[in-house]
CSV table of C-alpha atoms and ligand atoms in Angstrom, one decimal:
chain,number,residue,atom,x,y,z
A,1,MET,CA,92.2,-10.2,34.4
A,2,THR,CA,89.8,-8.9,31.8
A,3,ARG,CA,86.3,-8.7,33.3
A,4,TYR,CA,83.0,-7.9,31.7
A,5,ARG,CA,79.5,-7.4,33.1
A,6,ILE,CA,76.7,-8.4,30.7
A,7,VAL,CA,73.1,-7.8,31.5
A,8,VAL,CA,70.9,-10.5,30.2
A,9,LEU,CA,67.2,-9.8,29.4
A,10,ALA,CA,65.8,-13.1,28.3
A,11,GLY,CA,62.2,-11.7,27.9
A,12,ASP,CA,59.2,-13.6,26.5
A,13,GLY,CA,58.3,-16.5,24.4
A,14,ILE,CA,61.4,-18.1,22.8
A,15,GLY,CA,63.5,-15.4,24.3
A,16,PRO,CA,64.7,-17.4,27.3
A,17,GLU,CA,65.4,-20.6,25.1
A,18,VAL,CA,67.6,-18.9,22.5
A,19,THR,CA,69.2,-16.6,25.1
A,20,GLU,CA,70.2,-19.7,27.2
A,21,GLN,CA,72.1,-21.1,24.2
A,22,ALA,CA,73.6,-17.6,23.4
A,23,THR,CA,75.0,-17.3,26.9
A,24,ARG,CA,76.5,-20.8,26.8
A,25,VAL,CA,78.4,-19.8,23.7
A,26,LEU,CA,79.3,-16.5,25.3
A,27,GLY,CA,80.7,-18.4,28.3
A,28,ALA,CA,82.6,-20.8,26.0
A,29,VAL,CA,84.3,-17.9,24.2
A,30,ALA,CA,85.2,-16.2,27.5
A,31,ASP,CA,86.8,-19.4,28.7
A,32,ARG,CA,88.9,-19.7,25.7
A,33,PHE,CA,90.2,-16.2,25.9
A,34,GLY,CA,90.5,-16.3,29.7
A,35,TRP,CA,88.0,-13.5,30.4
A,36,GLN,CA,85.8,-13.3,33.4
A,37,VAL,CA,82.2,-12.6,32.5
A,38,GLU,CA,79.5,-11.8,35.0
A,39,LEU,CA,76.0,-12.4,33.6
A,40,VAL,CA,73.4,-10.3,35.3
A,41,PRO,CA,69.9,-11.6,34.6
A,42,GLN,CA,67.1,-9.0,34.6
A,43,LEU,CA,63.4,-8.9,33.6
A,44,ILE,CA,61.9,-7.3,30.5
A,45,GLY,CA,58.6,-7.5,28.6
A,46,GLY,CA,55.6,-9.5,29.5
A,47,ALA,CA,57.6,-11.6,32.0
A,48,ALA,CA,58.6,-8.4,33.8
A,49,TYR,CA,55.1,-7.0,33.7
A,50,ARG,CA,53.7,-10.1,35.3
A,51,ALA,CA,56.3,-10.1,38.0
A,52,THR,CA,56.6,-6.4,38.8
A,53,GLY,CA,53.8,-4.5,37.0
A,54,SER,CA,56.3,-2.9,34.7
A,55,ALA,CA,57.6,-4.0,31.3
A,56,LEU,CA,61.0,-2.5,32.2
A,57,PRO,CA,61.4,-2.5,36.0
A,58,PRO,CA,63.7,0.2,37.5
A,59,ASP,CA,66.3,-2.5,38.5
A,60,ALA,CA,66.6,-3.8,35.0
A,61,LEU,CA,67.0,-0.3,33.5
A,62,ALA,CA,69.6,0.7,36.2
A,63,ALA,CA,71.6,-2.5,35.5
A,64,ALA,CA,71.5,-2.0,31.7
A,65,LEU,CA,72.7,1.6,32.1
A,66,ASP,CA,75.7,0.4,34.1
A,67,CYS,CA,77.2,-2.6,32.4
A,68,ASP,CA,79.5,-3.4,29.4
A,69,ALA,CA,76.7,-4.7,27.1
A,70,VAL,CA,73.2,-5.8,27.2
A,71,LEU,CA,72.1,-9.1,25.6
A,72,MET,CA,68.3,-9.4,25.0
A,73,GLY,CA,66.1,-12.3,23.8
A,74,ALA,CA,62.7,-11.1,22.7
A,75,VAL,CA,59.6,-9.4,24.0
A,76,GLY,CA,56.0,-9.8,23.1
A,77,ASP,CA,53.1,-11.6,24.7
A,78,PRO,CA,49.8,-12.4,22.9
A,79,LEU,CA,48.0,-12.5,26.3
A,80,MET,CA,48.7,-8.8,26.6
A,81,ASP,CA,47.3,-7.8,23.2
A,82,GLY,CA,44.4,-5.7,24.6
A,83,VAL,CA,46.5,-3.7,27.1
A,84,PRO,CA,47.4,0.0,26.6
A,85,ARG,CA,50.6,0.8,24.8
A,86,GLU,CA,52.5,1.8,27.9
A,87,ALA,CA,52.0,-1.5,29.6
A,88,ARG,CA,52.8,-3.6,26.6
A,89,PRO,CA,55.9,-5.8,26.6
A,90,GLU,CA,57.2,-3.9,23.5
A,91,ALA,CA,57.1,-0.6,25.5
A,92,GLY,CA,59.8,-2.0,27.8
A,93,LEU,CA,62.1,-2.5,24.9
A,94,LEU,CA,61.3,0.9,23.4
A,95,THR,CA,62.1,2.6,26.7
A,96,LEU,CA,65.2,0.6,27.0
A,97,ARG,CA,66.5,1.6,23.6
A,98,LYS,CA,65.6,5.2,24.2
A,99,ARG,CA,67.3,5.3,27.7
A,100,LEU,CA,70.4,3.5,26.4
A,101,GLY,CA,70.5,6.0,23.5
A,102,VAL,CA,71.1,3.3,21.0
A,103,PHE,CA,70.2,5.2,17.9
A,104,ALA,CA,71.9,3.0,15.3
A,105,ASN,CA,70.7,-0.5,14.8
A,106,LEU,CA,72.8,-2.7,12.6
A,107,ARG,CA,71.1,-5.7,11.0
A,108,PRO,CA,73.5,-7.7,8.8
A,109,VAL,CA,71.9,-10.1,6.3
A,110,ARG,CA,74.3,-12.6,4.7
A,111,VAL,CA,73.4,-15.5,2.6
A,112,ARG,CA,75.5,-18.5,3.6
A,113,PRO,CA,75.9,-20.6,0.5
A,114,ALA,CA,75.0,-23.8,2.4
A,115,LEU,CA,71.7,-22.3,3.5
A,116,ALA,CA,70.7,-20.7,0.3
A,117,THR,CA,68.2,-23.5,-0.2
A,118,ALA,CA,66.4,-22.5,2.9
A,119,SER,CA,65.2,-19.4,1.2
A,120,PRO,CA,62.2,-19.5,-1.2
A,121,LEU,CA,64.2,-17.3,-3.6
A,122,ARG,CA,66.2,-18.7,-6.5
A,123,PRO,CA,69.9,-19.5,-5.7
A,124,GLU,CA,71.1,-17.2,-8.6
A,125,VAL,CA,69.2,-14.3,-7.0
A,126,LEU,CA,70.9,-15.0,-3.7
A,127,HIS,CA,74.4,-15.3,-4.9
A,128,GLY,CA,76.8,-13.1,-3.1
A,129,VAL,CA,74.1,-11.3,-1.0
A,130,ASP,CA,75.7,-9.4,1.9
A,131,VAL,CA,73.5,-6.5,3.1
A,132,LEU,CA,73.9,-4.4,6.2
A,133,ILE,CA,70.7,-2.6,7.2
A,134,VAL,CA,71.4,0.5,9.4
A,135,ARG,CA,68.1,1.3,11.0
A,136,GLU,CA,67.6,4.5,12.9
A,137,LEU,CA,66.3,3.3,16.3
A,138,THR,CA,65.3,6.0,18.7
A,139,GLY,CA,63.2,8.4,16.6
A,140,GLY,CA,60.5,8.6,14.0
A,141,LEU,CA,57.0,7.2,14.3
A,142,TYR,CA,57.9,5.0,17.2
A,143,TYR,CA,58.6,8.0,19.5
A,144,GLY,CA,57.1,11.1,17.9
A,145,GLU,CA,54.7,13.3,19.9
A,146,PRO,CA,51.9,13.9,19.9
A,147,ARG,CA,50.5,10.4,19.9
A,148,GLY,CA,47.5,8.8,21.4
A,149,ARG,CA,44.0,7.5,21.1
A,150,TYR,CA,41.3,10.1,20.9
A,151,GLY,CA,37.9,8.3,20.7
A,152,ASN,CA,37.6,7.2,17.1
A,153,ARG,CA,40.8,8.9,16.1
A,154,ALA,CA,44.3,7.9,16.8
A,155,VAL,CA,47.6,9.9,16.2
A,156,ASN,CA,51.2,9.0,15.7
A,157,THR,CA,53.8,11.6,14.6
A,158,LEU,CA,56.7,11.1,12.3
A,159,THR,CA,59.4,13.6,13.2
A,160,TYR,CA,63.2,13.7,12.9
A,161,ASP,CA,65.6,16.6,13.3
A,162,ALA,CA,68.7,16.9,11.2
A,163,SER,CA,71.1,15.9,14.1
A,164,GLU,CA,69.3,12.6,14.5
A,165,ILE,CA,69.7,11.9,10.8
A,166,GLU,CA,73.4,13.0,10.7
A,167,ARG,CA,74.5,10.7,13.4
A,168,VAL,CA,73.0,7.5,12.1
A,169,ALA,CA,74.1,8.5,8.5
A,170,ARG,CA,77.7,8.6,9.8
A,171,VAL,CA,77.4,5.2,11.2
A,172,ALA,CA,76.2,3.9,7.8
A,173,PHE,CA,79.0,5.7,5.8
A,174,GLU,CA,81.6,4.5,8.3
A,175,ALA,CA,80.4,0.9,7.8
A,176,ALA,CA,80.2,1.3,4.0
A,177,LYS,CA,83.9,2.4,4.0
A,178,GLY,CA,85.0,-0.9,5.3
A,179,ARG,CA,82.6,-3.0,3.1
A,180,GLY,CA,81.3,-2.5,-0.4
A,181,GLY,CA,81.5,1.3,-0.5
A,182,LEU,CA,77.8,1.9,-1.3
A,183,VAL,CA,75.1,3.5,0.9
A,184,THR,CA,71.5,3.2,-0.3
A,185,SER,CA,69.5,5.7,1.7
A,186,VAL,CA,65.8,4.8,1.8
A,187,ASP,CA,63.0,7.3,2.2
A,188,LYS,CA,59.6,8.4,0.9
A,189,ALA,CA,60.8,11.8,-0.3
A,190,ASN,CA,58.2,12.0,-3.1
A,191,VAL,CA,55.5,12.3,-0.3
A,192,LEU,CA,56.9,13.1,3.1
A,193,GLU,CA,58.7,16.3,4.3
A,194,VAL,CA,60.6,14.2,6.9
A,195,SER,CA,62.0,12.2,4.0
A,196,GLN,CA,63.0,15.3,2.2
A,197,LEU,CA,65.0,16.4,5.2
A,198,TRP,CA,66.4,12.9,5.5
A,199,ARG,CA,67.5,13.0,1.9
A,200,GLU,CA,69.1,16.5,2.1
A,201,THR,CA,70.9,15.6,5.4
A,202,VAL,CA,72.3,12.3,4.1
A,203,THR,CA,73.5,14.0,0.9
A,204,LYS,CA,75.3,16.5,3.1
A,205,ILE,CA,77.0,13.9,5.3
A,206,ALA,CA,78.0,11.9,2.2
A,207,ARG,CA,80.4,14.7,1.3
A,208,GLU,CA,82.5,13.7,4.3
A,209,TYR,CA,83.0,10.3,2.7
A,210,PRO,CA,84.3,10.7,-0.9
A,211,THR,CA,85.1,7.0,-1.3
A,212,VAL,CA,81.5,5.9,-0.6
A,213,ARG,CA,78.8,6.1,-3.2
A,214,LEU,CA,75.4,7.2,-2.2
A,215,ASP,CA,72.2,6.2,-3.8
A,216,HIS,CA,68.7,7.4,-2.8
A,217,GLN,CA,65.8,5.1,-3.2
A,218,LEU,CA,62.1,5.2,-2.3
A,219,VAL,CA,61.0,2.7,0.2
A,220,ASP,CA,58.5,1.0,-2.0
A,221,THR,CA,61.0,0.5,-4.8
A,222,THR,CA,63.5,-0.8,-2.2
A,223,ALA,CA,61.0,-3.3,-0.9
A,224,MET,CA,60.8,-4.7,-4.4
A,225,ARG,CA,64.5,-4.5,-5.3
A,226,LEU,CA,65.5,-6.1,-2.0
A,227,ILE,CA,64.1,-9.5,-3.1
A,228,ALA,CA,64.4,-8.9,-6.9
A,229,SER,CA,68.1,-8.0,-6.9
A,230,PRO,CA,69.4,-8.2,-3.3
A,231,SER,CA,73.1,-8.4,-4.4
A,232,ALA,CA,72.9,-4.8,-5.7
A,233,PHE,CA,72.8,-3.6,-2.1
A,234,ASP,CA,75.6,-3.0,0.4
A,235,VAL,CA,74.6,-0.7,3.3
A,236,VAL,CA,70.9,0.3,3.5
A,237,LEU,CA,70.3,3.3,5.6
A,238,THR,CA,66.8,4.1,6.7
A,239,GLU,CA,64.5,5.5,9.4
A,240,ASN,CA,63.0,3.5,12.2
A,241,MET,CA,59.7,2.1,10.8
A,242,PHE,CA,61.0,1.5,7.3
A,243,GLY,CA,64.0,-0.3,8.7
A,244,ASP,CA,61.7,-2.5,10.9
A,245,ILE,CA,59.8,-3.6,7.8
A,246,LEU,CA,62.7,-4.0,5.4
A,247,SER,CA,64.7,-6.1,7.9
A,248,ASP,CA,61.9,-8.7,8.2
A,249,GLU,CA,61.7,-8.7,4.4
A,250,ALA,CA,65.5,-9.1,4.2
A,251,ALA,CA,65.3,-12.2,6.5
A,252,VAL,CA,63.8,-14.1,3.5
A,253,LEU,CA,67.2,-13.8,1.8
A,254,ALA,CA,69.0,-15.5,4.7
A,255,GLY,CA,66.4,-18.3,4.8
A,256,SER,CA,64.9,-17.6,8.2
A,257,LEU,CA,64.3,-14.7,10.6
A,258,GLY,CA,65.8,-17.0,13.2
A,259,LEU,CA,69.2,-16.5,11.7
A,260,LEU,CA,69.5,-12.7,12.0
A,261,PRO,CA,71.4,-10.9,14.7
A,262,SER,CA,71.4,-7.2,15.5
A,263,ALA,CA,73.5,-4.6,17.4
A,264,SER,CA,72.0,-1.4,18.6
A,265,LEU,CA,74.7,1.2,19.3
A,266,GLY,CA,74.9,4.7,20.9
A,267,GLU,CA,77.2,6.4,23.4
A,268,GLY,CA,76.9,4.0,26.3
A,269,PRO,CA,76.4,0.2,26.6
A,270,GLY,CA,75.2,-1.4,23.3
A,271,LEU,CA,72.1,-3.6,23.1
A,272,PHE,CA,72.4,-6.9,21.2
A,273,GLU,CA,69.4,-8.9,20.2
A,274,PRO,CA,68.2,-11.3,17.5
A,275,VAL,CA,65.9,-9.7,14.9
A,276,HIS,CA,63.1,-12.2,15.5
A,277,GLY,CA,60.3,-11.7,18.0
A,278,SER,CA,59.0,-13.9,20.9
A,279,ALA,CA,57.3,-16.4,18.5
A,280,PRO,CA,54.7,-17.5,21.0
A,281,ASP,CA,53.5,-20.2,18.6
A,282,ILE,CA,56.7,-22.2,19.1
A,283,ALA,CA,57.7,-21.1,22.6
A,284,GLY,CA,58.6,-23.8,25.1
A,285,LYS,CA,58.9,-26.5,22.5
A,286,GLY,CA,62.7,-26.4,22.2
A,287,ILE,CA,62.6,-25.9,18.4
A,288,ALA,CA,63.5,-22.3,18.0
A,289,ASN,CA,66.6,-21.4,16.0
A,290,PRO,CA,69.2,-19.9,18.5
A,291,ILE,CA,71.6,-18.7,15.7
A,292,GLY,CA,70.2,-15.2,15.5
A,293,ALA,CA,70.8,-14.9,19.3
A,294,ILE,CA,74.3,-16.5,19.1
A,295,LEU,CA,75.3,-14.2,16.2
A,296,SER,CA,74.1,-11.3,18.4
A,297,VAL,CA,76.7,-12.5,21.0
A,298,ALA,CA,79.3,-12.2,18.1
A,299,MET,CA,78.1,-8.6,17.5
A,300,LEU,CA,78.3,-8.0,21.3
A,301,PHE,CA,81.9,-9.0,21.3
A,302,ARG,CA,82.8,-7.0,18.1
A,303,PHE,CA,80.9,-3.7,18.9
A,304,GLY,CA,80.2,-3.9,22.6
A,305,LEU,CA,83.4,-5.2,23.9
A,306,LYS,CA,85.7,-4.4,20.9
A,307,GLN,CA,86.9,-8.0,20.8
A,308,ALA,CA,86.8,-8.7,17.1
A,309,GLN,CA,88.6,-12.0,17.3
A,310,ALA,CA,86.0,-13.4,19.7
A,311,ALA,CA,83.3,-12.3,17.2
A,312,GLU,CA,85.1,-14.1,14.4
A,313,LEU,CA,85.4,-17.3,16.5
A,314,ILE,CA,81.6,-17.4,16.8
A,315,GLU,CA,81.0,-16.4,13.2
A,316,HIS,CA,83.3,-19.1,11.9
A,317,ALA,CA,81.6,-21.6,14.1
A,318,ILE,CA,78.2,-20.7,12.5
A,319,ASP,CA,79.7,-20.9,9.0
A,320,GLU,CA,80.9,-24.4,9.9
A,321,ILE,CA,77.5,-25.3,11.3
A,322,ALA,CA,75.9,-24.2,8.0
A,323,ASP,CA,78.4,-26.2,6.0
A,324,ARG,CA,77.9,-29.3,8.1
A,325,GLY,CA,74.2,-29.1,7.4
A,326,CYS,CA,73.2,-28.7,11.1
A,327,ARG,CA,69.7,-27.2,11.0
A,328,THR,CA,66.8,-26.4,13.3
A,329,ALA,CA,63.2,-26.9,12.2
A,330,ASP,CA,62.9,-23.5,10.5
A,331,ILE,CA,65.5,-24.3,7.9
A,332,ALA,CA,65.5,-28.1,8.0
A,333,ARG,CA,65.4,-30.0,4.7
A,334,HIS,CA,62.5,-32.2,3.9
A,335,GLY,CA,62.6,-35.6,5.6
A,336,GLU,CA,65.6,-34.7,7.8
A,337,ARG,CA,65.4,-34.7,11.6
A,338,PRO,CA,66.0,-31.1,12.8
A,339,LEU,CA,68.2,-30.2,15.7
A,340,SER,CA,66.5,-28.9,18.8
A,341,THR,CA,67.4,-25.4,20.2
A,342,SER,CA,69.7,-26.9,22.8
A,343,GLU,CA,71.3,-29.4,20.4
A,344,MET,CA,72.2,-26.5,18.1
A,345,GLY,CA,73.7,-24.8,21.1
A,346,ASP,CA,75.7,-27.9,21.9
A,347,ARG,CA,77.2,-28.0,18.4
A,348,VAL,CA,78.1,-24.3,18.4
A,349,THR,CA,79.6,-24.4,22.0
A,350,ASP,CA,81.6,-27.5,21.0
A,351,LEU,CA,83.0,-25.8,17.9
A,352,VAL,CA,83.9,-22.7,19.8
A,353,LEU,CA,85.6,-24.7,22.5
A,354,HIS,CA,87.6,-26.8,20.0
A,355,ALA,CA,88.2,-24.4,17.0
A,356,GLN,CA,91.8,-24.0,16.1
A,357,GLY,CA,92.0,-21.3,13.4
A,358,ALA,CA,90.6,-18.2,14.8
A,359,LEU,CA,92.5,-18.7,18.1
A,360,ALA,CA,95.7,-19.6,16.5
A,361,ARG,CA,95.8,-16.1,14.9
A,362,HIS,CA,95.1,-14.5,18.3
B,401,IPM,C1,62.2,-5.3,16.1
B,401,IPM,C2,60.8,-5.6,16.7
B,401,IPM,C3,60.5,-4.4,17.6
B,401,IPM,C4,60.5,-3.1,16.8
B,401,IPM,C5,59.2,-4.5,18.5
B,401,IPM,C6,59.2,-5.7,19.3
B,401,IPM,C7,59.0,-3.3,19.3
B,401,IPM,O1,59.9,-5.7,15.8
B,401,IPM,O2,63.1,-5.2,16.9
B,401,IPM,O3,62.3,-5.3,14.9
B,401,IPM,O4,59.5,-2.8,16.1
B,401,IPM,O5,61.5,-2.4,16.7
B,402,MN,MN1,60.7,-5.9,13.8
């Protein structure tokens, strides 16, 4: 029997609520395919800090390093705003990414036609939008040394070496080969030496992929074009901090940050998490959108467990959900009663359990 061990790090704020629905869907898919899945809950973030004094306890890290895939909710806790960086909930996640070596973060942004009205942008601008952001995840400003607070001065360091750029560039080109055949590499090469190295290195890797077009674009221009003409993009390749910012911006295309999933990949187990944060303002109310977390489970099946059909089963269910007009509060239409987090989970689980098409092809 096929068995998988999945470490589940629900984290803070809405993390546990959306993760609960995501694991229900995961369980439903496993049932349909006859797989045995062991879910291993572990602590991360502010929740972990409160319980153990560490935002990533050794047990959680050890479990994550020794499993088939890691599913995460969200980290971030406003009550910990004043604490030093090392103790912050975010530090747990950054350490986890680094220790898992998940250098390539894939953040797909699709506009589902039925949800186009949830975006403030005009429908004609959104037509056909299907962007994959490939964000470098274990280097750049987030990790560069030296860093620290020195009285009235503070330092962070932006550094990349060519090998870090090469490996994430290959992920982007490989992805583009199977999609629209265009990589837009985003940098600030008119100002930063690191970006000049980025541009040269990406140009070199591009020669290995003759069927993929490469376009270089400055990050400020990209920020504008991403909402002015989003359908002009296919794969967007960029460094850690630019990718963080551009992916939140791109969420406006999909209609809500709550819809976006991500996969972080490296050599070992992958890390799968919604793009959204812990959203403390709505935590505990049962109104968060679990779709980003549920679609992260689809990415977990596709990239983490190499089970593409299971991924499609979930993605088709979400298409169906969108077509039927099932919406949580973040994307609800005026005057309509939104679904709660768990009601949305019920609908998706039900579709997964009863879908015919995807499984018939299996
Ligand atoms: C994200 C988040 C994280 C990041 C935070 C929570 C550290 O914003 O995954 O986009 O900046 O990478
Ligand atoms: Mn972010």
